[in-house]
mmCIF file of C-alpha atoms in Angstrom:
data_model
loop_
_atom_site.group_PDB
_atom_site.id
_atom_site.type_symbol
_atom_site.label_atom_id
_atom_site.label_comp_id
_atom_site.label_asym_id
_atom_site.label_seq_id
_atom_site.Cartn_x
_atom_site.Cartn_y
_atom_site.Cartn_z
ATOM 1 C CA MET A 19 -151.670 -142.792 30.911
ATOM 2 C CA ASN A 20 -153.979 -141.272 27.978
ATOM 3 C CA LYS A 21 -154.745 -143.738 25.260
ATOM 4 C CA ILE A 22 -151.960 -144.217 23.385
ATOM 5 C CA LYS A 23 -151.963 -143.155 19.686
ATOM 6 C CA ARG A 24 -150.239 -146.186 17.532
ATOM 7 C CA ILE A 25 -149.030 -144.683 13.791
ATOM 8 C CA ALA A 26 -148.438 -147.121 11.122
ATOM 9 C CA ILE A 27 -146.416 -146.066 8.425
ATOM 10 C CA TRP A 28 -146.939 -148.566 5.398
ATOM 11 C CA SER A 29 -143.937 -148.265 2.670
ATOM 12 C CA GLY A 30 -142.579 -151.162 0.522
ATOM 13 C CA PRO A 31 -138.580 -151.980 0.625
ATOM 14 C CA ARG A 32 -136.071 -149.136 0.088
ATOM 15 C CA ASN A 33 -138.679 -146.241 0.374
ATOM 16 C CA LEU A 34 -136.720 -143.830 2.517
ATOM 17 C CA SER A 35 -138.632 -146.016 5.653
ATOM 18 C CA THR A 36 -135.859 -146.501 8.275
ATOM 19 C CA ALA A 37 -135.085 -142.825 7.587
ATOM 20 C CA LEU A 38 -138.127 -142.043 8.795
ATOM 21 C CA MET A 39 -138.292 -144.179 11.246
ATOM 22 C CA ARG A 40 -135.056 -142.912 13.050
ATOM 23 C CA SER A 41 -136.878 -139.105 12.711
ATOM 24 C CA PHE A 42 -140.068 -140.293 15.042
ATOM 25 C CA GLY A 43 -137.669 -142.561 17.000
ATOM 26 C CA ASN A 44 -135.598 -139.563 17.987
ATOM 27 C CA ARG A 45 -138.702 -137.442 19.481
ATOM 28 C CA ASN A 46 -138.767 -138.856 23.333
ATOM 29 C CA ASP A 47 -142.554 -138.846 23.192
ATOM 30 C CA PHE A 48 -142.451 -141.980 20.967
ATOM 31 C CA GLU A 49 -141.486 -145.683 20.991
ATOM 32 C CA VAL A 50 -140.884 -147.765 17.984
ATOM 33 C CA ILE A 51 -141.626 -151.234 16.503
ATOM 34 C CA ASP A 52 -139.651 -152.382 13.471
ATOM 35 C CA GLU A 53 -141.294 -154.591 10.841
ATOM 36 C CA PRO A 54 -143.127 -156.706 13.503
ATOM 37 C CA PHE A 55 -144.434 -159.261 10.393
ATOM 38 C CA TYR A 56 -141.158 -160.079 8.830
ATOM 39 C CA ALA A 57 -140.660 -163.158 10.597
ATOM 40 C CA ALA A 58 -144.240 -164.256 9.460
ATOM 41 C CA TYR A 59 -143.689 -163.297 6.047
ATOM 42 C CA LEU A 60 -141.014 -165.163 5.694
ATOM 43 C CA LYS A 61 -142.318 -168.128 7.284
ATOM 44 C CA GLU A 62 -145.610 -167.867 5.280
ATOM 45 C CA THR A 63 -143.773 -167.373 2.116
ATOM 46 C CA GLY A 64 -140.658 -169.132 2.608
ATOM 47 C CA ILE A 65 -138.627 -166.624 0.751
ATOM 48 C CA LYS A 66 -135.093 -167.169 1.802
ATOM 49 C CA HIS A 67 -134.555 -163.341 2.385
ATOM 50 C CA PRO A 68 -130.655 -162.742 3.724
ATOM 51 C CA MET A 69 -130.678 -163.647 7.804
ATOM 52 C CA TYR A 70 -133.633 -165.561 7.333
ATOM 53 C CA ALA A 71 -132.746 -168.386 10.289
ATOM 54 C CA GLU A 72 -131.919 -165.221 12.331
ATOM 55 C CA ILE A 73 -135.047 -163.150 11.823
ATOM 56 C CA ILE A 74 -137.468 -166.256 12.304
ATOM 57 C CA ASP A 75 -135.871 -166.743 15.775
ATOM 58 C CA SER A 76 -135.887 -163.326 16.556
ATOM 59 C CA GLN A 77 -139.622 -162.372 16.703
ATOM 60 C CA THR A 78 -143.071 -164.258 16.836
ATOM 61 C CA SER A 79 -144.043 -165.598 13.377
ATOM 62 C CA ASP A 80 -147.620 -166.121 14.855
ATOM 63 C CA PRO A 81 -149.707 -163.088 12.941
ATOM 64 C CA ASP A 82 -152.444 -163.243 15.238
ATOM 65 C CA VAL A 83 -149.973 -162.647 17.629
ATOM 66 C CA ILE A 84 -148.481 -160.014 15.831
ATOM 67 C CA CYS A 85 -152.328 -158.195 15.068
ATOM 68 C CA GLU A 86 -152.758 -157.958 19.282
ATOM 69 C CA LEU A 87 -149.235 -156.538 19.730
ATOM 70 C CA CYS A 88 -149.882 -153.937 16.623
ATOM 71 C CA LYS A 89 -153.273 -153.248 18.293
ATOM 72 C CA ASN A 90 -153.246 -153.616 21.661
ATOM 73 C CA GLY A 91 -149.800 -154.006 23.065
ATOM 74 C CA PRO A 92 -147.810 -152.488 26.136
ATOM 75 C CA VAL A 93 -146.798 -149.080 25.454
ATOM 76 C CA GLY A 94 -144.676 -146.826 27.716
ATOM 77 C CA LYS A 95 -145.284 -143.243 25.884
ATOM 78 C CA PRO A 96 -147.880 -141.265 24.687
ATOM 79 C CA TYR A 97 -147.281 -142.457 21.076
ATOM 80 C CA GLN A 98 -145.638 -145.758 19.006
ATOM 81 C CA TYR A 99 -144.126 -145.715 15.805
ATOM 82 C CA GLN A 100 -144.856 -148.960 13.554
ATOM 83 C CA LYS A 101 -142.837 -149.436 10.686
ATOM 84 C CA HIS A 102 -144.999 -152.083 8.211
ATOM 85 C CA MET A 103 -143.645 -153.028 5.262
ATOM 86 C CA THR A 104 -146.716 -153.705 2.918
ATOM 87 C CA GLN A 105 -145.357 -157.031 1.183
ATOM 88 C CA HIS A 106 -144.656 -158.320 4.480
ATOM 89 C CA MET A 107 -149.007 -158.786 4.662
ATOM 90 C CA VAL A 108 -149.544 -161.924 3.443
ATOM 91 C CA LYS A 109 -153.181 -161.980 1.888
ATOM 92 C CA LYS A 110 -154.664 -164.636 4.482
ATOM 93 C CA PHE A 111 -153.498 -162.442 7.752
ATOM 94 C CA ASN A 112 -156.243 -160.905 9.372
ATOM 95 C CA ARG A 113 -156.057 -157.107 8.811
ATOM 96 C CA ASP A 114 -158.810 -156.326 11.160
ATOM 97 C CA PHE A 115 -156.261 -154.630 13.780
ATOM 98 C CA ILE A 116 -154.977 -152.039 10.866
ATOM 99 C CA PHE A 117 -158.600 -149.911 11.289
ATOM 100 C CA SER A 118 -157.442 -149.276 14.965
ATOM 101 C CA LEU A 119 -154.624 -147.250 13.919
ATOM 102 C CA THR A 120 -153.271 -143.971 12.500
ATOM 103 C CA ASN A 121 -152.109 -145.144 8.723
ATOM 104 C CA VAL A 122 -149.551 -143.411 6.641
ATOM 105 C CA PHE A 123 -148.060 -144.499 3.339
ATOM 106 C CA LEU A 124 -144.939 -143.998 2.327
ATOM 107 C CA ILE A 125 -144.070 -143.882 -0.998
ATOM 108 C CA ARG A 126 -141.157 -143.700 -3.779
ATOM 109 C CA LYS A 127 -140.417 -144.141 -7.480
ATOM 110 C CA PRO A 128 -140.108 -147.459 -8.665
ATOM 111 C CA GLU A 129 -136.926 -147.075 -10.637
ATOM 112 C CA LEU A 130 -135.011 -145.581 -7.257
ATOM 113 C CA VAL A 131 -136.744 -148.361 -5.293
ATOM 114 C CA LEU A 132 -135.583 -151.335 -7.721
ATOM 115 C CA LYS A 133 -132.038 -149.743 -8.143
ATOM 116 C CA SER A 134 -131.416 -149.697 -3.939
ATOM 117 C CA PHE A 135 -133.317 -153.037 -3.426
ATOM 118 C CA LYS A 136 -130.811 -155.035 -6.218
ATOM 119 C CA LYS A 137 -128.339 -153.781 -4.528
ATOM 120 C CA LYS A 138 -129.164 -156.035 -1.205
ATOM 121 C CA HIS A 139 -131.303 -158.815 -2.561
ATOM 122 C CA SER A 140 -130.244 -160.188 -6.530
ATOM 123 C CA ASP A 141 -133.338 -162.722 -6.774
ATOM 124 C CA TYR A 142 -136.679 -160.596 -6.829
ATOM 125 C CA LYS A 143 -140.059 -159.845 -8.668
ATOM 126 C CA LEU A 144 -142.722 -157.145 -8.683
ATOM 127 C CA GLU A 145 -144.430 -158.826 -5.524
ATOM 128 C CA ASP A 146 -140.994 -158.394 -3.550
ATOM 129 C CA LEU A 147 -141.522 -154.451 -3.958
ATOM 130 C CA GLY A 148 -145.033 -153.593 -2.474
ATOM 131 C CA PHE A 149 -145.999 -151.532 -4.701
ATOM 132 C CA LYS A 150 -149.315 -153.477 -5.355
ATOM 133 C CA GLN A 151 -149.743 -154.332 -1.693
ATOM 134 C CA GLN A 152 -149.222 -150.858 -1.017
ATOM 135 C CA PHE A 153 -152.173 -149.462 -3.235
ATOM 136 C CA GLU A 154 -154.214 -152.472 -2.097
ATOM 137 C CA LEU A 155 -153.899 -151.268 1.676
ATOM 138 C CA PHE A 156 -154.388 -147.805 1.150
ATOM 139 C CA GLU A 157 -157.520 -148.449 -0.956
ATOM 140 C CA LEU A 158 -158.835 -151.291 2.256
ATOM 141 C CA VAL A 159 -158.262 -148.135 4.805
ATOM 142 C CA LYS A 160 -159.801 -145.715 2.587
ATOM 143 C CA HIS A 161 -163.045 -147.601 2.055
ATOM 144 C CA ARG A 162 -163.453 -149.137 5.134
ATOM 145 C CA LEU A 163 -162.896 -146.089 7.283
ATOM 146 C CA GLY A 164 -163.949 -143.364 5.372
ATOM 147 C CA ILE A 165 -161.024 -141.315 4.898
ATOM 148 C CA VAL A 166 -157.891 -140.670 2.667
ATOM 149 C CA PRO A 167 -154.592 -141.519 4.363
ATOM 150 C CA PRO A 168 -152.060 -138.984 3.985
ATOM 151 C CA VAL A 169 -149.669 -140.085 1.462
ATOM 152 C CA ILE A 170 -145.931 -138.525 1.732
ATOM 153 C CA ASP A 171 -143.533 -139.385 -1.134
ATOM 154 C CA SER A 172 -139.582 -139.894 0.209
ATOM 155 C CA GLU A 173 -138.485 -137.540 -2.202
ATOM 156 C CA ASP A 174 -140.361 -134.821 -0.541
ATOM 157 C CA LEU A 175 -138.815 -135.907 2.727
ATOM 158 C CA MET A 176 -135.179 -135.242 1.306
ATOM 159 C CA LYS A 177 -136.363 -131.789 -0.297
ATOM 160 C CA ASN A 178 -137.902 -130.428 2.317
ATOM 161 C CA PRO A 179 -138.026 -132.498 5.474
ATOM 162 C CA LYS A 180 -139.034 -129.872 8.031
ATOM 163 C CA LYS A 181 -142.303 -128.905 5.684
ATOM 164 C CA THR A 182 -142.908 -132.217 4.976
ATOM 165 C CA LEU A 183 -142.832 -133.618 8.528
ATOM 166 C CA LYS A 184 -144.818 -130.768 10.029
ATOM 167 C CA LYS A 185 -147.514 -130.789 6.879
ATOM 168 C CA LEU A 186 -147.622 -134.803 8.391
ATOM 169 C CA CYS A 187 -147.737 -133.953 12.214
ATOM 170 C CA SER A 188 -150.469 -131.965 11.701
ATOM 171 C CA ILE A 189 -152.470 -134.044 9.682
ATOM 172 C CA ILE A 190 -152.253 -136.909 12.143
ATOM 173 C CA ASP A 191 -152.435 -134.578 14.879
ATOM 174 C CA ILE A 192 -149.744 -134.308 16.793
ATOM 175 C CA GLY A 193 -147.360 -131.619 17.383
ATOM 176 C CA PHE A 194 -144.053 -131.515 15.348
ATOM 177 C CA SER A 195 -140.367 -131.754 17.039
ATOM 178 C CA GLU A 196 -137.109 -130.081 15.900
ATOM 179 C CA SER A 197 -135.923 -133.537 17.099
ATOM 180 C CA MET A 198 -137.152 -135.126 14.467
ATOM 181 C CA LEU A 199 -134.551 -133.841 11.821
ATOM 182 C CA ASN A 200 -131.551 -135.366 12.931
ATOM 183 C CA TRP A 201 -130.559 -138.350 15.086
ATOM 184 C CA GLU A 202 -127.036 -139.838 15.991
ATOM 185 C CA PRO A 203 -125.683 -142.229 13.574
ATOM 186 C CA GLY A 204 -125.179 -145.740 13.984
ATOM 187 C CA SER A 205 -128.017 -148.618 14.878
ATOM 188 C CA LYS A 206 -130.551 -148.326 17.449
ATOM 189 C CA PRO A 207 -132.266 -150.491 20.210
ATOM 190 C CA TYR A 208 -135.080 -150.858 18.285
ATOM 191 C CA ASP A 209 -133.674 -151.900 14.967
ATOM 192 C CA GLY A 210 -134.672 -155.431 14.187
ATOM 193 C CA ILE A 211 -132.016 -158.151 13.994
ATOM 194 C CA TRP A 212 -132.084 -157.649 9.976
ATOM 195 C CA GLY A 213 -130.359 -154.410 9.953
ATOM 196 C CA SER A 214 -126.894 -155.554 10.265
ATOM 197 C CA HIS A 215 -127.601 -156.677 6.587
ATOM 198 C CA TRP A 216 -130.501 -153.739 5.183
ATOM 199 C CA TYR A 217 -129.473 -150.581 7.415
ATOM 200 C CA LYS A 218 -125.681 -150.430 6.880
ATOM 201 C CA GLU A 219 -126.001 -147.156 4.895
ATOM 202 C CA ILE A 220 -129.168 -144.946 6.850
ATOM 203 C CA ASN A 221 -126.940 -146.165 9.977
ATOM 204 C CA LYS A 222 -124.094 -143.633 8.665
ATOM 205 C CA SER A 223 -126.671 -140.913 8.460
ATOM 206 C CA ASP A 224 -127.630 -138.236 10.891
ATOM 207 C CA ARG A 225 -130.288 -136.839 8.768
ATOM 208 C CA PHE A 226 -132.792 -136.687 5.396
ATOM 209 C CA ARG A 227 -130.229 -136.319 2.804
ATOM 210 C CA LYS A 228 -130.661 -134.940 -0.933
ATOM 211 C CA THR A 229 -129.808 -137.628 -3.137
ATOM 212 C CA THR A 230 -131.270 -137.765 -5.644
ATOM 213 C CA SER A 231 -133.029 -135.892 -8.509
ATOM 214 C CA PHE A 232 -136.605 -134.092 -7.612
ATOM 215 C CA ASP A 233 -137.950 -133.779 -11.400
ATOM 216 C CA ARG A 234 -141.006 -135.861 -11.264
ATOM 217 C CA THR A 235 -141.639 -135.898 -15.203
ATOM 218 C CA PRO A 236 -141.622 -139.385 -16.800
ATOM 219 C CA ARG A 237 -137.971 -140.639 -17.834
ATOM 220 C CA LYS A 238 -136.552 -143.893 -19.035
ATOM 221 C CA PRO A 239 -134.562 -145.389 -16.375
ATOM 222 C CA TYR A 240 -131.291 -146.580 -18.616
ATOM 223 C CA GLY A 241 -129.218 -149.030 -17.977
ATOM 224 C CA MET A 242 -132.175 -151.569 -16.901
ATOM 225 C CA SER A 243 -132.924 -155.259 -18.139
ATOM 226 C CA VAL A 244 -135.767 -156.058 -20.064
ATOM 227 C CA LYS A 245 -137.230 -157.769 -16.371
ATOM 228 C CA GLU A 246 -136.385 -154.676 -14.707
ATOM 229 C CA LEU A 247 -137.833 -152.714 -17.032
ATOM 230 C CA ASP A 248 -140.894 -154.357 -17.067
ATOM 231 C CA ILE A 249 -141.284 -154.367 -13.022
ATOM 232 C CA ILE A 250 -140.942 -150.395 -13.254
ATOM 233 C CA LYS A 251 -143.553 -150.165 -15.568
ATOM 234 C CA GLU A 252 -146.152 -152.020 -13.660
ATOM 235 C CA ALA A 253 -145.223 -151.196 -10.081
ATOM 236 C CA ASP A 254 -145.424 -147.077 -11.877
ATOM 237 C CA ARG A 255 -149.367 -147.719 -12.258
ATOM 238 C CA TYR A 256 -149.866 -147.910 -8.519
ATOM 239 C CA TYR A 257 -146.970 -145.043 -7.806
ATOM 240 C CA GLN A 258 -148.479 -142.902 -9.703
ATOM 241 C CA ASP A 259 -151.739 -143.260 -8.331
ATOM 242 C CA LEU A 260 -150.387 -142.833 -5.325
ATOM 243 C CA SER A 261 -148.860 -139.802 -6.091
ATOM 244 C CA LYS A 262 -151.889 -137.976 -7.196
ATOM 245 C CA ILE A 263 -152.959 -137.358 -3.518
ATOM 246 C CA ARG A 264 -149.373 -137.159 -2.350
ATOM 247 C CA ILE A 265 -149.104 -134.458 1.005
ATOM 248 C CA ASN A 266 -148.225 -131.265 -1.203
ATOM 249 C CA LEU A 267 -145.361 -129.182 -0.244
ATOM 250 C CA ASP A 268 -146.488 -126.012 -2.454
#
């Protein structure tokens, strides 16, 4: 087989990242890795996420082993989809493997991320949402490789999935497939063990669905605590910078 093309999607939690994984995973020419650094992140930080022990036991927590897997691990198909959470990339982890990948950044409005995240995890701070880490990784890739990696917004995926995915596929130099627009509901063999906690809603889905307003004008999130508003304000700085260069559907 010719050289494998490994595509890394970098997002924070609750960014429609699992839906996008379903989209690429429904192609017959892709293999999928789901959050390979999750156990390493939990072990290094000691953060007690739901299913902490089960996650630690389910995959290697050695970041160097994971780096090698993401860069050179065996793949039986032409393409590999790597779903990465930006908050999982603890600063001490080696990041050189990233420069061998085709990197894509998936963003979402902070108030929408937080609204979804707090339903599943009540103890959180800005760092848990991955906005700052996402921006730093974007800048790292841009400056090291001398290219501006593509940025897609989850709202664009819901508003016009076909157009968004066709543009993304063109930018990363792969053919678009209609199979990316629909998938069978339910869990998938490539899902991490944590899917039983985090993926309940996406497992009911069979496509990208329009579930939110697409008005991009700034607005105050109502019903939020002072803590939440402070987090949203800080996160929005990073979101807005990346949003300015997202793939344009016009």
